[in-house]
Tab-separated table of N, CA and C in Angstrom:
chain	number	residue	atom	x	y	z
A	1	MET	N	-20.516	-45.925	-0.772
A	1	MET	CA	-19.261	-44.930	-1.424
A	1	MET	C	-18.943	-44.037	-0.339
A	2	PRO	N	-18.180	-43.833	0.673
A	2	PRO	CA	-18.133	-42.783	1.516
A	2	PRO	C	-17.320	-41.679	1.006
A	3	GLU	N	-18.423	-40.690	1.563
A	3	GLU	CA	-17.999	-39.567	1.280
A	3	GLU	C	-16.364	-38.754	1.924
A	4	GLU	N	-15.623	-37.775	0.829
A	4	GLU	CA	-14.519	-37.345	0.993
A	4	GLU	C	-14.823	-35.969	1.791
A	5	SER	N	-14.266	-35.877	2.903
A	5	SER	CA	-14.123	-34.681	3.680
A	5	SER	C	-13.331	-34.090	2.710
A	6	ALA	N	-13.987	-31.917	2.957
A	6	ALA	CA	-13.637	-31.230	2.279
A	6	ALA	C	-12.099	-30.909	2.954
A	7	PRO	N	-11.211	-30.647	2.807
A	7	PRO	CA	-10.038	-30.190	3.809
A	7	PRO	C	-10.579	-28.834	4.563
A	8	ASP	N	-9.713	-28.691	5.521
A	8	ASP	CA	-9.976	-27.354	6.898
A	8	ASP	C	-9.112	-26.286	5.979
A	9	ARG	N	-10.199	-25.312	5.772
A	9	ARG	CA	-9.753	-24.087	5.494
A	9	ARG	C	-8.793	-23.116	6.384
A	10	PRO	N	-8.276	-22.523	6.513
A	10	PRO	CA	-7.841	-21.410	6.825
A	10	PRO	C	-8.839	-20.380	7.152
A	11	THR	N	-8.652	-19.708	8.613
A	11	THR	CA	-9.878	-18.913	9.326
A	11	THR	C	-9.598	-17.793	8.792
A	12	PRO	N	-10.318	-16.595	8.300
A	12	PRO	CA	-9.915	-15.591	8.516
A	12	PRO	C	-10.261	-14.808	9.971
A	13	ILE	N	-8.929	-13.924	9.802
A	13	ILE	CA	-8.877	-12.950	11.389
A	13	ILE	C	-8.924	-11.723	10.798
A	14	ARG	N	-9.524	-10.912	11.744
A	14	ARG	CA	-9.156	-9.113	11.578
A	14	ARG	C	-7.980	-8.847	12.833
A	15	PRO	N	-6.785	-8.444	12.490
A	15	PRO	CA	-6.143	-7.912	13.447
A	15	PRO	C	-6.471	-6.564	14.104
A	16	GLY	N	-6.132	-6.058	14.922
A	16	GLY	CA	-6.205	-5.020	15.217
A	16	GLY	C	-5.567	-3.566	14.680
A	17	TRP	N	-4.866	-3.904	13.271
A	17	TRP	CA	-4.313	-2.832	12.753
A	17	TRP	C	-4.626	-2.219	11.748
A	18	LYS	N	-4.396	-1.447	10.458
A	18	LYS	CA	-4.573	-1.373	9.160
A	18	LYS	C	-3.633	-1.718	8.310
A	19	SER	N	-2.254	-0.682	8.626
A	19	SER	CA	-1.510	-0.471	7.830
A	19	SER	C	-0.082	-1.392	8.450
A	20	VAL	N	0.997	-1.825	7.686
A	20	VAL	CA	2.129	-2.382	8.322
A	20	VAL	C	2.674	-1.881	7.978
A	21	VAL	N	3.986	-1.357	8.529
A	21	VAL	CA	5.826	-1.617	7.538
A	21	VAL	C	6.727	-2.019	8.255
A	22	LEU	N	6.888	-2.831	7.508
A	22	LEU	CA	8.288	-3.608	7.395
A	22	LEU	C	9.500	-3.147	7.433
A	23	VAL	N	10.216	-3.188	8.819
A	23	VAL	CA	11.642	-2.782	8.633
A	23	VAL	C	12.794	-4.183	7.881
A	24	CYS	N	13.655	-3.641	7.300
A	24	CYS	CA	14.772	-4.691	7.549
A	24	CYS	C	15.684	-4.788	8.338
A	25	LYS	N	15.951	-5.977	9.334
A	25	LYS	CA	16.230	-6.055	10.616
A	25	LYS	C	18.118	-6.270	9.581
A	26	ALA	N	18.135	-7.054	8.854
A	26	ALA	CA	18.833	-7.479	7.777
A	26	ALA	C	19.517	-6.255	7.489
A	27	CYS	N	19.746	-5.279	7.040
A	27	CYS	CA	20.259	-4.125	6.852
A	27	CYS	C	21.402	-3.703	7.387
A	28	GLU	N	21.653	-4.236	8.921
A	28	GLU	CA	22.327	-3.339	9.760
A	28	GLU	C	23.546	-4.483	9.668
A	29	LYS	N	22.859	-5.510	9.438
A	29	LYS	CA	24.379	-6.566	9.560
A	29	LYS	C	25.266	-6.307	7.980
A	30	ARG	N	24.764	-5.547	6.555
A	30	ARG	CA	25.698	-6.047	5.573
A	30	ARG	C	26.817	-4.864	5.994
A	31	ARG	N	27.872	-5.675	4.938
A	31	ARG	CA	29.010	-4.728	5.582
A	31	ARG	C	28.881	-3.532	4.802
A	32	LYS	N	27.980	-3.063	3.416
A	32	LYS	CA	27.461	-2.347	3.219
A	32	LYS	C	26.107	-1.709	3.621
A	33	GLY	N	25.791	-1.744	5.010
A	33	GLY	CA	24.937	-1.388	5.274
A	33	GLY	C	25.416	0.006	6.258
A	34	PRO	N	24.134	0.218	7.117
A	34	PRO	CA	23.817	1.540	7.664
A	34	PRO	C	24.922	1.480	8.886
A	35	LYS	N	25.309	2.400	9.381
A	35	LYS	CA	26.444	2.730	10.479
A	35	LYS	C	25.938	3.475	11.406
A	36	LYS	N	26.182	3.080	12.760
A	36	LYS	CA	25.477	3.665	14.237
A	36	LYS	C	24.145	4.359	14.214
A	37	ILE	N	23.373	3.080	13.533
A	37	ILE	CA	21.507	2.654	14.006
A	37	ILE	C	21.564	1.619	13.531
A	38	ALA	N	20.718	1.106	14.780
A	38	ALA	CA	20.651	-0.342	14.599
A	38	ALA	C	18.856	-0.297	14.124
A	39	ALA	N	18.682	-1.263	13.430
A	39	ALA	CA	17.313	-1.656	12.617
A	39	ALA	C	15.879	-1.828	13.991
A	40	ARG	N	16.220	-1.587	14.992
A	40	ARG	CA	15.186	-1.379	15.950
A	40	ARG	C	15.161	0.000	16.464
A	41	GLU	N	15.779	1.232	16.617
A	41	GLU	CA	16.203	2.020	16.713
A	41	GLU	C	15.301	2.986	15.455
A	42	VAL	N	15.206	2.588	14.126
A	42	VAL	CA	14.698	2.958	13.223
A	42	VAL	C	13.059	2.880	12.872
A	43	ALA	N	13.245	1.487	13.463
A	43	ALA	CA	11.712	0.829	13.833
A	43	ALA	C	10.499	1.876	14.747
A	44	ARG	N	11.465	2.016	15.735
A	44	ARG	CA	11.057	3.137	16.919
A	44	ARG	C	10.665	4.464	16.544
A	45	GLN	N	11.315	4.891	15.751
A	45	GLN	CA	11.503	5.999	14.988
A	45	GLN	C	10.229	6.106	14.223
A	46	ILE	N	9.878	5.199	13.270
A	46	ILE	CA	8.956	4.995	11.939
A	46	ILE	C	7.621	4.369	13.055
A	47	GLY	N	7.868	4.370	14.291
A	47	GLY	CA	6.505	3.728	14.994
A	47	GLY	C	6.162	5.088	15.277
A	48	ARG	N	6.707	5.844	16.435
A	48	ARG	CA	6.051	7.178	17.138
A	48	ARG	C	5.723	8.136	15.820
A	49	ALA	N	6.630	8.392	14.508
A	49	ALA	CA	6.196	9.179	13.231
A	49	ALA	C	4.895	9.107	13.169
A	50	CYS	N	4.634	7.360	13.206
A	50	CYS	CA	3.168	7.255	12.541
A	50	CYS	C	2.278	7.203	13.632
A	51	ARG	N	2.444	6.978	14.624
A	51	ARG	CA	1.391	7.875	15.535
A	51	ARG	C	0.956	8.911	15.809
A	52	ASP	N	2.466	10.060	15.535
A	52	ASP	CA	2.192	11.328	15.712
A	52	ASP	C	1.475	12.067	14.487
A	53	ALA	N	1.565	11.371	12.988
A	53	ALA	CA	0.720	11.509	11.395
A	53	ALA	C	-0.463	10.754	11.548
A	54	LYS	N	-0.556	10.191	12.626
A	54	LYS	CA	-2.214	9.333	13.067
A	54	LYS	C	-2.146	8.314	11.393
A	55	VAL	N	-1.451	8.101	11.443
A	55	VAL	CA	-1.684	6.927	10.306
A	55	VAL	C	-2.319	5.951	11.425
A	56	PRO	N	-3.627	5.299	10.071
A	56	PRO	CA	-4.678	4.265	10.810
A	56	PRO	C	-4.177	2.912	11.512
A	57	ARG	N	-3.631	3.114	12.798
A	57	ARG	CA	-3.685	2.087	13.431
A	57	ARG	C	-2.165	0.840	13.136
A	58	ALA	N	-1.336	1.866	13.025
A	58	ALA	CA	-0.084	1.016	11.771
A	58	ALA	C	0.488	-0.331	12.907
A	59	ARG	N	1.338	-0.916	12.642
A	59	ARG	CA	2.286	-2.066	13.203
A	59	ARG	C	3.570	-1.887	12.224
A	60	VAL	N	4.597	-1.846	13.138
A	60	VAL	CA	5.632	-1.775	12.687
A	60	VAL	C	6.682	-2.994	12.773
A	61	VAL	N	7.090	-3.433	12.076
A	61	VAL	CA	7.553	-5.071	12.350
A	61	VAL	C	8.982	-5.241	11.777
A	62	LEU	N	9.929	-5.879	12.873
A	62	LEU	CA	11.185	-5.502	12.049
A	62	LEU	C	10.945	-7.075	11.304
A	63	THR	N	11.995	-7.209	10.129
A	63	THR	CA	11.510	-8.557	9.329
A	63	THR	C	12.871	-8.955	8.622
A	64	THR	N	13.043	-10.032	8.552
A	64	THR	CA	14.039	-10.803	7.314
A	64	THR	C	14.350	-9.791	5.903
A	65	CYS	N	15.616	-10.217	5.486
A	65	CYS	CA	16.272	-9.078	4.082
A	65	CYS	C	14.743	-9.236	3.639
A	66	LEU	N	14.606	-8.250	3.083
A	66	LEU	CA	13.694	-7.731	1.569
A	66	LEU	C	13.686	-7.938	0.691
A	67	ASP	N	15.601	-8.275	0.768
A	67	ASP	CA	16.100	-8.145	-0.898
A	67	ASP	C	15.908	-7.194	-2.090
A	68	VAL	N	16.231	-6.057	-1.018
A	68	VAL	CA	16.077	-5.004	-1.853
A	68	VAL	C	17.585	-4.263	-1.531
A	69	CYS	N	18.344	-4.138	-0.220
A	69	CYS	CA	19.979	-3.776	-0.011
A	69	CYS	C	20.535	-2.673	-0.773
A	70	PRO	N	20.012	-1.351	-0.568
A	70	PRO	CA	19.821	-0.441	-0.871
A	70	PRO	C	21.470	0.123	0.423
A	71	LYS	N	22.782	0.744	-0.940
A	71	LYS	CA	23.638	1.174	0.110
A	71	LYS	C	23.394	1.928	1.010
A	72	LYS	N	24.164	1.900	2.426
A	72	LYS	CA	24.320	2.811	3.673
A	72	LYS	C	23.054	2.758	4.404
A	73	ALA	N	21.557	2.082	3.920
A	73	ALA	CA	20.575	2.331	4.439
A	73	ALA	C	19.429	1.571	4.645
A	74	PHE	N	18.803	1.227	5.653
A	74	PHE	CA	17.537	0.582	5.630
A	74	PHE	C	16.620	0.048	4.574
A	75	THR	N	16.014	-0.485	4.304
A	75	THR	CA	15.226	-0.423	3.521
A	75	THR	C	13.479	-0.372	4.517
A	76	ILE	N	12.469	-0.015	3.972
A	76	ILE	CA	11.180	0.070	4.811
A	76	ILE	C	9.658	-0.042	3.581
A	77	VAL	N	9.412	-0.991	4.035
A	77	VAL	CA	8.227	-0.983	2.914
A	77	VAL	C	6.742	-0.690	3.955
A	78	ALA	N	5.827	-0.190	3.481
A	78	ALA	CA	4.696	0.319	4.007
A	78	ALA	C	3.467	-0.407	3.296
A	79	ALA	N	2.632	-0.932	3.624
A	79	ALA	CA	1.322	-1.173	2.975
A	79	ALA	C	0.102	-0.466	3.469
A	80	SER	N	-0.601	0.261	3.128
A	80	SER	CA	-1.379	1.153	3.446
A	80	SER	C	-3.193	0.524	3.405
A	81	PRO	N	-4.191	0.810	4.172
A	81	PRO	CA	-5.183	0.236	4.111
A	81	PRO	C	-6.020	0.214	2.590
A	82	ASP	N	-5.915	1.030	1.668
A	82	ASP	CA	-6.157	1.454	0.571
A	82	ASP	C	-5.622	0.656	-0.549
A	83	GLY	N	-4.027	-0.627	0.151
A	83	GLY	CA	-3.370	-0.945	-1.111
A	83	GLY	C	-2.452	-1.130	-1.316
A	84	LEU	N	-2.060	0.752	-1.069
A	84	LEU	CA	-0.584	1.129	-1.816
A	84	LEU	C	0.254	0.832	-0.777
A	85	ILE	N	1.338	0.069	-1.911
A	85	ILE	CA	2.492	-0.792	-1.396
A	85	ILE	C	3.650	0.480	-1.577
A	86	THR	N	4.458	1.003	-0.725
A	86	THR	CA	5.509	1.645	-0.923
A	86	THR	C	7.132	1.425	-0.522
A	87	THR	N	8.542	1.428	-0.970
A	87	THR	CA	9.320	0.835	-0.715
A	87	THR	C	10.007	2.000	-0.322
A	88	ILE	N	11.116	2.581	0.502
A	88	ILE	CA	11.851	3.591	0.700
A	88	ILE	C	13.043	2.848	0.746
A	89	ALA	N	14.346	3.959	1.143
A	89	ALA	CA	15.833	3.928	1.716
A	89	ALA	C	15.323	4.450	2.727
A	90	PHE	N	16.024	4.261	3.835
A	90	PHE	CA	15.377	5.148	4.893
A	90	PHE	C	17.510	5.130	5.557
A	91	ARG	N	18.063	6.188	5.037
A	91	ARG	CA	20.097	6.241	5.931
A	91	ARG	C	19.418	7.265	7.331
A	92	ARG	N	20.781	6.650	8.001
A	92	ARG	CA	21.191	8.060	8.853
A	92	ARG	C	20.421	9.130	8.955
A	93	GLY	N	20.007	10.050	9.854
A	93	GLY	CA	19.951	11.109	9.771
A	93	GLY	C	18.936	11.493	8.978
A	94	ASP	N	18.414	10.924	8.564
A	94	ASP	CA	16.629	10.678	7.624
A	94	ASP	C	15.821	11.373	8.384
A	95	ASP	N	14.518	12.031	8.200
A	95	ASP	CA	13.568	12.373	8.921
A	95	ASP	C	12.785	11.306	9.256
A	96	ALA	N	12.106	11.053	10.414
A	96	ALA	CA	11.291	9.885	10.134
A	96	ALA	C	9.937	10.296	9.798
A	97	ALA	N	9.452	11.977	10.131
A	97	ALA	CA	7.906	11.715	9.903
A	97	ALA	C	8.277	12.532	8.297
A	98	ALA	N	9.088	12.486	7.570
A	98	ALA	CA	9.446	12.828	6.213
A	98	ALA	C	8.976	11.255	5.965
A	99	ALA	N	10.092	9.611	6.350
A	99	ALA	CA	9.716	8.909	5.634
A	99	ALA	C	8.128	8.856	5.818
A	100	VAL	N	7.685	8.688	6.908
A	100	VAL	CA	5.987	8.234	6.955
A	100	VAL	C	5.410	9.032	5.963
A	101	ALA	N	5.819	10.430	5.874
A	101	ALA	CA	4.627	10.729	4.842
A	101	ALA	C	4.919	10.805	3.662
A	102	THR	N	6.289	10.103	2.937
A	102	THR	CA	6.182	9.651	2.074
A	102	THR	C	5.531	7.970	1.731
A	103	LEU	N	5.975	7.249	2.961
A	103	LEU	CA	5.352	5.859	2.801
A	103	LEU	C	3.760	6.048	2.676
A	104	PHE	N	3.198	6.782	3.447
A	104	PHE	CA	1.461	6.709	3.467
A	104	PHE	C	1.395	8.650	3.207
A	105	PRO	N	0.751	8.557	1.894
A	105	PRO	CA	0.997	10.120	1.246
A	105	PRO	C	-0.892	10.126	1.399
A	106	PRO	N	-1.125	11.655	1.903
A	106	PRO	CA	-2.431	12.006	1.755
A	106	PRO	C	-3.459	11.152	0.422
A	107	VAL	N	-4.224	10.699	0.739
A	107	VAL	CA	-4.961	10.376	-0.438
A	107	VAL	C	-6.084	11.906	-0.479
A	108	ALA	N	-6.762	12.159	-1.880
A	108	ALA	CA	-7.445	13.215	-2.391
A	108	ALA	C	-8.448	13.873	-1.504
A	109	GLY	N	-8.920	14.484	-0.392
A	109	GLY	CA	-9.801	14.932	-0.184
A	109	GLY	C	-9.377	15.071	1.084
A	110	ASP	N	-8.216	14.143	1.513
A	110	ASP	CA	-8.114	13.937	3.240
A	110	ASP	C	-7.268	15.134	3.247
A	111	THR	N	-6.677	16.008	2.809
A	111	THR	CA	-5.917	17.455	3.122
A	111	THR	C	-6.709	17.884	4.212
A	112	PRO	N	-5.706	18.692	5.509
A	112	PRO	CA	-6.452	19.321	6.558
A	112	PRO	C	-6.830	20.561	5.525
A	113	GLN	N	-7.909	21.182	5.999
A	113	GLN	CA	-8.168	22.651	5.847
A	113	GLN	C	-7.692	23.699	6.436
A	114	SER	N	-6.734	24.643	6.019
A	114	SER	CA	-6.136	25.621	6.634
A	114	SER	C	-7.166	26.515	7.050
A	115	ASN	N	-6.460	27.189	8.279
A	115	ASN	CA	-7.742	28.597	8.383
A	115	ASN	C	-6.505	30.097	7.783
A	116	SER	N	-5.340	29.608	7.564
A	116	SER	CA	-4.343	31.086	7.467
A	116	SER	C	-4.950	31.396	6.288
A	117	THR	N	-4.508	32.746	6.271
A	117	THR	CA	-4.593	33.873	4.990
A	117	THR	C	-3.681	33.126	3.993
A	118	SER	N	-3.860	33.479	2.675
A	118	SER	CA	-2.624	33.239	1.720
A	118	SER	C	-1.480	33.916	1.847
A	119	SER	N	-0.191	33.439	1.439
A	119	SER	CA	1.185	34.385	1.734
A	119	SER	C	1.404	35.450	0.120
A	120	ALA	N	0.540	34.968	-0.038
A	120	ALA	CA	0.609	36.144	-1.581
A	120	ALA	C	0.197	37.654	-1.249
A	121	PRO	N	1.013	38.138	-1.725
A	121	PRO	CA	0.683	39.684	-1.845
A	121	PRO	C	-0.783	39.950	-2.308
A	122	SER	N	-1.215	40.791	-1.978
A	122	SER	CA	-2.679	41.048	-2.545
A	122	SER	C	-2.335	42.416	-3.130
A	123	ALA	N	-3.004	42.151	-4.305
A	123	ALA	CA	-2.848	43.450	-5.503
A	123	ALA	C	-3.918	44.550	-4.962
A	124	THR	N	-3.213	45.869	-4.842
A	124	THR	CA	-4.007	46.663	-4.406
A	124	THR	C	-4.360	47.690	-4.923
């Protein structure tokens, strides 16, 4: 009786990035899509904001339709290393740094400690 060989299994690999951000490039082609801003420019803004915010090795990727389709906005989806998936609508004029802060909220205990004093007046 001949032995049946097991089918080949996919080989897991370890990418050089930890977080992924998907920017829908189909949004700019929709009739009710965003005007005067391109998906590639949005991806660049988000990528720069990720670097400035020190998001761990984020990879920004243009993708086809994510089937969310907000009016006059791009759909952006982010998956962080802790498994959290966040979706936002990014409109022309929105701040990329604020978008990244929404996509990658700080984890409890990761907030940097400020050396400044409290702004509340002291009672004397």
